[in-house]
Amino acid sequence: MAKILMIYTGGTIGMVRNPETGVLEAFSAENLSANIPEMKYCGADVDMVSFDSPIDSSDMNPGHWSAIVRIICEHYEPYDGFVILHGTDTMAFTASALSFMLEGLGKPVILTGSQLPVEMIRSDAKENLLTAIEIAAAKDADGHPMVPEVCIYFHDELLRGNRSSKISAEYLAAFASNNYPVLAHTGTDITYHREFIRPYDPNVRLTPHYEMESGIVILSLFPGLQAEAVEEVLGQPSVKGVIFRTFGSGNAPRNERLLQALAKAVKAGKTIVNITQCATGSVQMKRYATGRQLLEAGVISGRDSTVEAALTKLMFLMGQGLSQAEIREKMNLSLAGEISLS
Ligand code: ASP
């Protein structure tokens, strides 16, 4: 029987309603197991560890990501796979971060949660959790893990973690992977789409990373954005990198002051990554003059990254203490399947 370690960080899945205020608050791992007794019969041997104080995922930060990496590393050998129970709000950020921090991962790390608490009659918790365990335990015909990568399982779909975004605050189908195919669909069976899943490589070894640079901001363009405001942000010594959410295929207004502010920041050693505000598609800075000018200012293409993947990749690379040139080079590589290179 496969051995699975479940890591409970908090989130709606295990929350209960405070009778005085009526708001949902993080609760214990015991509450969760009591509400899903089927875990005992799910065909895997499941152990559970929990954050000392489970959290709403709005409180998640890079320190928590390092704590998760540490738990996985300390339990890596005896377990066949890992399921992380996590709030949905920032699940795609954590999944993206872990995909970079767990370099050389050769076992499944499946994040899941729910839109409704486990205690509610229509809750999606049970299905999400039990299927996530089944996927984490799944092996191929050679006995290798079926999905040796960081994924999100939610509402019948297995998505690559660093390709996922939360797209709905209401529907049970809360996540999408707009620029990469779904890795598995579940219905009466689980259908794996092997051609899209990272292949198992017996020669790689897990190399954990714990440092993430926090001096990064996300700037989102809109018609009328004042260049002075951008100048102000870029001039802050605490700002070392920027994820720049631009229009369409990576375009920005032809505003001399804005361009000079960007070029000056790049010369000062800051890294600026261009990603599109569109839900699908890729940055192509050579397509329009309004994009090319950003290239000439030294802005790097984030290609078809999600905002979550671009941000955590930059945090990760800067956390390694790499030079600006090395960061530029690595932003153009797919480190964990987070960008399409063609
Ligand atoms: N606020 C909750 C969280 O992210 C939402 C959820 O879990 O669905 O922790």
Short mmCIF file of C-alpha atoms and ligand atoms in Angstrom, two decimals:
data_model
loop_
_atom_site.label_atom_id
_atom_site.label_comp_id
_atom_site.label_asym_id
_atom_site.label_seq_id
_atom_site.Cartn_x
_atom_site.Cartn_y
_atom_site.Cartn_z
CA MET A 1 0.00 0.00 0.00
CA ALA A 2 1.33 3.45 -0.91
CA LYS A 3 2.36 5.68 1.98
CA ILE A 4 1.07 9.25 1.73
CA LEU A 5 1.89 12.18 3.96
CA MET A 6 -0.89 14.73 4.23
CA ILE A 7 0.21 18.22 5.27
CA TYR A 8 -2.61 20.31 6.69
CA THR A 9 -1.94 24.05 6.47
CA GLY A 10 -5.51 25.33 6.92
CA GLY A 11 -8.04 26.80 4.48
CA THR A 12 -11.80 26.50 4.12
CA ILE A 13 -11.60 22.72 3.88
CA GLY A 14 -11.07 22.41 7.64
CA MET A 15 -12.75 25.64 8.78
CA VAL A 16 -15.71 25.96 11.11
CA ARG A 17 -18.10 28.88 11.55
CA ASN A 18 -17.56 31.03 14.64
CA PRO A 19 -21.00 30.98 16.33
CA GLU A 20 -20.60 34.57 17.58
CA THR A 21 -19.36 36.35 14.46
CA GLY A 22 -20.62 33.95 11.79
CA VAL A 23 -17.26 34.02 9.97
CA LEU A 24 -15.30 30.95 8.89
CA GLU A 25 -12.10 30.37 10.88
CA ALA A 26 -9.28 27.85 10.52
CA PHE A 27 -9.73 24.79 12.72
CA SER A 28 -7.92 21.58 13.60
CA ALA A 29 -6.65 18.64 11.57
CA GLU A 30 -8.63 16.35 13.90
CA ASN A 31 -11.87 18.01 12.80
CA LEU A 32 -10.97 17.22 9.23
CA SER A 33 -10.19 13.53 9.79
CA ALA A 34 -13.34 13.14 11.92
CA ASN A 35 -15.40 14.42 8.99
CA ILE A 36 -13.75 12.20 6.38
CA PRO A 37 -13.64 8.73 7.97
CA GLU A 38 -13.27 7.27 4.43
CA MET A 39 -9.59 8.27 4.62
CA LYS A 40 -9.01 5.02 6.51
CA TYR A 41 -10.31 2.99 3.57
CA CYS A 42 -8.93 4.97 0.64
CA GLY A 43 -6.38 2.35 -0.42
CA ALA A 44 -3.36 4.26 0.88
CA ASP A 45 -1.67 4.46 4.23
CA VAL A 46 -2.14 8.13 5.15
CA ASP A 47 -0.28 9.97 7.90
CA MET A 48 -1.04 13.58 8.71
CA VAL A 49 1.08 16.49 9.96
CA SER A 50 -0.39 19.88 10.61
CA PHE A 51 0.80 23.47 10.92
CA ASP A 52 0.80 24.26 14.66
CA SER A 53 -1.81 26.93 13.96
CA PRO A 54 -3.68 26.24 10.70
CA ILE A 55 -4.16 29.43 8.68
CA ASP A 56 -6.41 31.11 6.16
CA SER A 57 -4.22 31.05 3.05
CA SER A 58 -4.37 34.86 2.84
CA ASP A 59 -1.79 34.69 5.65
CA MET A 60 0.53 32.42 3.67
CA ASN A 61 4.04 33.81 3.12
CA PRO A 62 7.43 32.56 1.86
CA GLY A 63 8.32 31.43 5.39
CA HIS A 64 5.40 28.98 5.24
CA TRP A 65 6.58 27.73 1.83
CA SER A 66 10.01 26.98 3.34
CA ALA A 67 8.29 25.17 6.23
CA ILE A 68 6.39 22.98 3.73
CA VAL A 69 9.61 22.26 1.79
CA ARG A 70 11.27 21.25 5.07
CA ILE A 71 8.42 18.87 5.99
CA ILE A 72 8.56 17.24 2.55
CA CYS A 73 12.34 16.83 2.69
CA GLU A 74 12.31 15.38 6.17
CA HIS A 75 9.73 12.78 5.10
CA TYR A 76 10.82 12.32 1.50
CA GLU A 77 12.26 8.79 1.57
CA PRO A 78 9.56 6.81 3.45
CA TYR A 79 6.59 8.38 1.63
CA ASP A 80 5.40 7.74 -1.92
CA GLY A 81 3.60 11.05 -2.27
CA PHE A 82 2.40 14.18 -0.51
CA VAL A 83 -1.00 15.87 -0.30
CA ILE A 84 -1.08 19.47 0.90
CA LEU A 85 -4.38 20.79 2.24
CA HIS A 86 -4.39 24.51 1.62
CA GLY A 87 -6.80 27.44 1.31
CA THR A 88 -7.78 28.16 -2.25
CA ASP A 89 -7.03 31.90 -2.19
CA THR A 90 -3.26 31.57 -2.52
CA MET A 91 -2.97 27.89 -3.46
CA ALA A 92 -1.64 28.70 -6.94
CA PHE A 93 1.13 30.87 -5.43
CA THR A 94 2.19 28.08 -3.07
CA ALA A 95 2.03 25.45 -5.83
CA SER A 96 4.17 27.65 -8.10
CA ALA A 97 6.69 28.40 -5.35
CA LEU A 98 7.04 24.73 -4.39
CA SER A 99 7.64 23.73 -8.02
CA PHE A 100 10.83 25.84 -7.96
CA MET A 101 11.88 25.21 -4.35
CA LEU A 102 11.63 21.41 -4.74
CA GLU A 103 14.20 21.11 -7.51
CA GLY A 104 14.60 17.53 -8.80
CA LEU A 105 11.28 16.40 -7.32
CA GLY A 106 10.52 12.79 -8.22
CA LYS A 107 7.32 12.22 -6.23
CA PRO A 108 3.79 13.65 -6.42
CA VAL A 109 3.04 16.78 -4.38
CA ILE A 110 -0.70 17.41 -4.78
CA LEU A 111 -2.33 20.52 -3.34
CA THR A 112 -6.04 20.56 -2.73
CA GLY A 113 -8.68 22.23 -0.61
CA SER A 114 -12.34 23.09 -1.02
CA GLN A 115 -14.72 25.94 -1.64
CA LEU A 116 -17.05 24.75 1.15
CA PRO A 117 -16.01 23.54 4.63
CA VAL A 118 -15.95 19.78 5.13
CA GLU A 119 -18.82 19.96 7.61
CA MET A 120 -21.26 21.41 5.07
CA ILE A 121 -23.62 19.02 3.37
CA ARG A 122 -22.72 20.10 -0.21
CA SER A 123 -19.00 20.37 0.54
CA ASP A 124 -16.53 19.56 -2.21
CA ALA A 125 -13.92 18.67 0.44
CA LYS A 126 -14.35 14.93 0.53
CA GLU A 127 -14.07 14.31 -3.21
CA ASN A 128 -11.13 16.68 -3.64
CA LEU A 129 -9.21 15.20 -0.74
CA LEU A 130 -9.82 11.50 -1.43
CA THR A 131 -9.00 11.85 -5.13
CA ALA A 132 -5.86 13.88 -4.35
CA ILE A 133 -4.71 10.98 -2.17
CA GLU A 134 -5.45 8.49 -4.95
CA ILE A 135 -3.45 10.57 -7.44
CA ALA A 136 -0.54 10.98 -5.02
CA ALA A 137 -0.49 7.20 -4.58
CA ALA A 138 -0.81 6.31 -8.28
CA LYS A 139 2.03 4.40 -9.97
CA ASP A 140 2.62 3.60 -13.62
CA ALA A 141 3.20 0.10 -15.05
CA ASP A 142 6.92 0.32 -14.08
CA GLY A 143 6.08 1.19 -10.50
CA HIS A 144 7.12 4.82 -10.88
CA PRO A 145 5.00 7.72 -9.62
CA MET A 146 2.35 8.60 -12.18
CA VAL A 147 2.64 12.35 -11.50
CA PRO A 148 6.13 13.25 -10.20
CA GLU A 149 5.47 16.98 -9.99
CA VAL A 150 3.69 19.70 -7.99
CA CYS A 151 0.01 19.83 -8.97
CA ILE A 152 -3.33 21.21 -7.91
CA TYR A 153 -6.23 18.77 -7.85
CA PHE A 154 -9.60 20.49 -7.78
CA HIS A 155 -13.09 19.65 -9.01
CA ASP A 156 -12.31 16.77 -11.38
CA GLU A 157 -9.11 18.24 -12.83
CA LEU A 158 -5.44 17.74 -12.12
CA LEU A 159 -3.49 20.85 -13.11
CA ARG A 160 0.23 21.61 -13.19
CA GLY A 161 0.76 23.75 -10.09
CA ASN A 162 2.83 26.48 -11.73
CA ARG A 163 0.31 26.79 -14.61
CA SER A 164 -2.71 27.25 -12.34
CA SER A 165 -4.68 30.29 -11.17
CA LYS A 166 -7.72 30.66 -8.98
CA ILE A 167 -10.44 31.84 -11.34
CA SER A 168 -13.62 31.70 -9.28
CA ALA A 169 -14.60 32.84 -5.81
CA GLU A 170 -17.92 31.08 -6.25
CA TYR A 171 -17.90 27.99 -8.44
CA LEU A 172 -16.59 24.65 -7.25
CA ALA A 173 -14.43 24.56 -10.41
CA ALA A 174 -12.22 27.23 -8.86
CA PHE A 175 -8.96 26.74 -10.79
CA ALA A 176 -7.84 26.86 -14.39
CA SER A 177 -4.64 26.22 -16.29
CA ASN A 178 -5.19 28.50 -19.23
CA ASN A 179 -1.90 28.06 -21.05
CA TYR A 180 -1.26 24.37 -20.45
CA PRO A 181 -3.43 21.26 -20.84
CA VAL A 182 -5.07 19.48 -17.91
CA LEU A 183 -2.86 16.61 -16.64
CA ALA A 184 -5.72 14.31 -15.64
CA HIS A 185 -9.51 14.32 -15.65
CA THR A 186 -11.59 12.45 -13.14
CA GLY A 187 -15.03 11.01 -13.65
CA THR A 188 -15.90 7.40 -13.07
CA ASP A 189 -12.16 6.79 -13.63
CA ILE A 190 -9.05 8.92 -13.43
CA THR A 191 -7.71 9.52 -16.94
CA TYR A 192 -4.08 10.64 -16.98
CA HIS A 193 -2.82 12.56 -20.00
CA ARG A 194 0.71 11.22 -19.85
CA GLU A 195 2.00 13.30 -22.77
CA PHE A 196 1.60 16.47 -20.67
CA ILE A 197 2.93 15.12 -17.35
CA ARG A 198 6.63 15.60 -16.54
CA PRO A 199 8.27 12.19 -17.03
CA TYR A 200 9.82 10.40 -14.07
CA ASP A 201 13.61 10.67 -14.15
CA PRO A 202 15.43 8.14 -11.93
CA ASN A 203 18.67 10.14 -12.15
CA VAL A 204 17.51 13.38 -10.53
CA ARG A 205 17.82 13.93 -6.82
CA LEU A 206 15.70 16.25 -4.72
CA THR A 207 17.55 19.51 -4.02
CA PRO A 208 15.48 21.67 -1.67
CA HIS A 209 15.73 25.47 -1.67
CA TYR A 210 14.56 27.63 1.20
CA GLU A 211 15.45 31.23 0.31
CA MET A 212 12.96 33.46 -1.49
CA GLU A 213 13.52 37.18 -2.18
CA SER A 214 10.61 39.24 -0.87
CA GLY A 215 11.56 42.60 -2.43
CA ILE A 216 9.36 42.13 -5.48
CA VAL A 217 6.21 44.00 -6.48
CA ILE A 218 3.52 43.36 -9.09
CA LEU A 219 2.63 46.43 -11.16
CA SER A 220 -0.46 46.32 -13.32
CA LEU A 221 -0.85 48.74 -16.23
CA PHE A 222 -4.08 50.60 -17.00
CA PRO A 223 -4.86 53.47 -19.35
CA GLY A 224 -3.89 56.63 -17.49
CA LEU A 225 -1.35 55.09 -15.08
CA GLN A 226 0.92 57.92 -14.00
CA ALA A 227 4.63 57.47 -14.87
CA GLU A 228 5.49 59.35 -11.64
CA ALA A 229 3.83 56.62 -9.58
CA VAL A 230 5.86 53.94 -11.38
CA GLU A 231 9.03 56.02 -10.91
CA GLU A 232 8.26 56.27 -7.22
CA VAL A 233 7.84 52.50 -6.81
CA LEU A 234 10.89 51.60 -8.91
CA GLY A 235 13.02 54.08 -6.99
CA GLN A 236 12.42 52.35 -3.66
CA PRO A 237 15.59 50.58 -2.49
CA SER A 238 13.48 47.75 -1.07
CA VAL A 239 12.10 47.00 -4.55
CA LYS A 240 14.54 44.66 -6.30
CA GLY A 241 12.28 43.14 -8.92
CA VAL A 242 9.00 43.85 -10.66
CA ILE A 243 6.39 41.69 -12.35
CA PHE A 244 4.94 44.09 -14.90
CA ARG A 245 1.42 43.13 -16.03
CA THR A 246 1.06 44.71 -19.44
CA PHE A 247 -1.56 44.88 -22.17
CA GLY A 248 -2.18 42.13 -24.74
CA SER A 249 1.02 40.59 -26.08
CA GLY A 250 3.20 42.63 -23.72
CA ASN A 251 2.50 46.23 -24.66
CA ALA A 252 2.71 49.50 -22.73
CA PRO A 253 1.88 53.14 -23.53
CA ARG A 254 4.50 55.15 -25.43
CA ASN A 255 5.31 57.34 -22.47
CA GLU A 256 8.92 58.54 -22.40
CA ARG A 257 8.96 59.10 -18.67
CA LEU A 258 7.63 55.60 -17.99
CA LEU A 259 10.23 54.03 -20.30
CA GLN A 260 13.04 56.01 -18.75
CA ALA A 261 11.94 54.91 -15.28
CA LEU A 262 12.00 51.27 -16.40
CA ALA A 263 15.39 51.59 -18.14
CA LYS A 264 16.89 53.37 -15.12
CA ALA A 265 15.65 50.64 -12.77
CA VAL A 266 17.15 47.92 -14.98
CA LYS A 267 20.49 49.80 -15.05
CA ALA A 268 20.34 49.99 -11.25
CA GLY A 269 20.26 46.16 -11.17
CA LYS A 270 16.51 45.61 -10.78
CA THR A 271 14.82 42.85 -12.77
CA ILE A 272 11.58 43.64 -14.58
CA VAL A 273 9.53 40.80 -16.04
CA ASN A 274 6.77 41.41 -18.57
CA ILE A 275 3.65 39.23 -18.38
CA THR A 276 0.30 39.80 -20.00
CA GLN A 277 -2.88 40.78 -18.19
CA CYS A 278 -4.79 38.48 -20.54
CA ALA A 279 -5.97 35.15 -19.15
CA THR A 280 -4.47 33.22 -22.09
CA GLY A 281 -1.61 33.73 -24.53
CA SER A 282 1.95 34.91 -24.33
CA VAL A 283 4.08 38.04 -24.30
CA GLN A 284 5.68 38.77 -27.68
CA MET A 285 7.53 42.03 -27.29
CA LYS A 286 8.66 42.15 -30.91
CA ARG A 287 5.12 42.21 -32.24
CA TYR A 288 4.23 45.90 -31.73
CA ALA A 289 6.26 49.06 -31.27
CA THR A 290 4.55 49.41 -27.89
CA GLY A 291 6.11 46.10 -26.85
CA ARG A 292 9.52 46.49 -28.49
CA GLN A 293 10.18 49.66 -26.51
CA LEU A 294 9.99 47.58 -23.30
CA LEU A 295 12.50 45.11 -24.70
CA GLU A 296 14.81 48.01 -25.50
CA ALA A 297 14.41 49.30 -21.93
CA GLY A 298 15.79 45.94 -20.68
CA VAL A 299 12.50 44.33 -19.63
CA ILE A 300 12.53 40.48 -19.72
CA SER A 301 9.73 38.48 -21.34
CA GLY A 302 7.77 36.30 -18.93
CA ARG A 303 6.32 34.53 -22.01
CA ASP A 304 3.08 32.72 -21.07
CA SER A 305 3.66 32.66 -17.29
CA THR A 306 0.85 33.01 -14.86
CA VAL A 307 1.36 35.91 -12.48
CA GLU A 308 1.85 33.38 -9.67
CA ALA A 309 4.60 31.52 -11.54
CA ALA A 310 6.39 34.68 -12.71
CA LEU A 311 6.41 36.13 -9.20
CA THR A 312 7.59 33.01 -7.39
CA LYS A 313 10.17 32.20 -10.09
CA LEU A 314 11.68 35.64 -9.67
CA MET A 315 11.56 35.34 -5.86
CA PHE A 316 13.30 31.97 -6.20
CA LEU A 317 16.03 33.09 -8.62
CA MET A 318 16.76 36.26 -6.67
CA GLY A 319 16.78 34.20 -3.46
CA GLN A 320 19.65 32.15 -4.95
CA GLY A 321 21.77 35.30 -5.03
CA LEU A 322 22.22 35.12 -8.81
CA SER A 323 23.48 38.07 -10.86
CA GLN A 324 21.06 40.06 -13.02
CA ALA A 325 22.47 38.35 -16.15
CA GLU A 326 21.99 34.88 -14.63
CA ILE A 327 18.43 35.73 -13.61
CA ARG A 328 17.72 36.99 -17.13
CA GLU A 329 19.06 33.73 -18.57
CA LYS A 330 17.07 31.51 -16.19
CA MET A 331 13.84 33.48 -16.64
CA ASN A 332 14.10 32.38 -20.27
CA LEU A 333 14.36 28.70 -19.34
CA SER A 334 11.55 26.42 -18.26
CA LEU A 335 12.73 25.32 -14.80
CA ALA A 336 9.67 23.28 -13.84
CA GLY A 337 7.40 23.38 -16.89
CA GLU A 338 6.13 26.86 -16.03
CA ILE A 339 6.55 28.42 -19.49
CA SER A 340 6.17 27.30 -23.10
CA LEU A 341 9.39 27.80 -25.04
CA SER A 342 8.10 27.54 -28.59
N1 ASP B 1 -9.97 32.16 2.57
C1 ASP B 1 -9.83 30.74 2.34
C2 ASP B 1 -8.36 30.41 2.25
O1 ASP B 1 -7.76 30.64 1.22
C3 ASP B 1 -10.54 30.33 1.10
C4 ASP B 1 -10.49 28.85 0.80
O2 ASP B 1 -9.82 28.06 1.39
O3 ASP B 1 -11.21 28.44 -0.13
O4 ASP B 1 -7.78 29.96 3.20
#
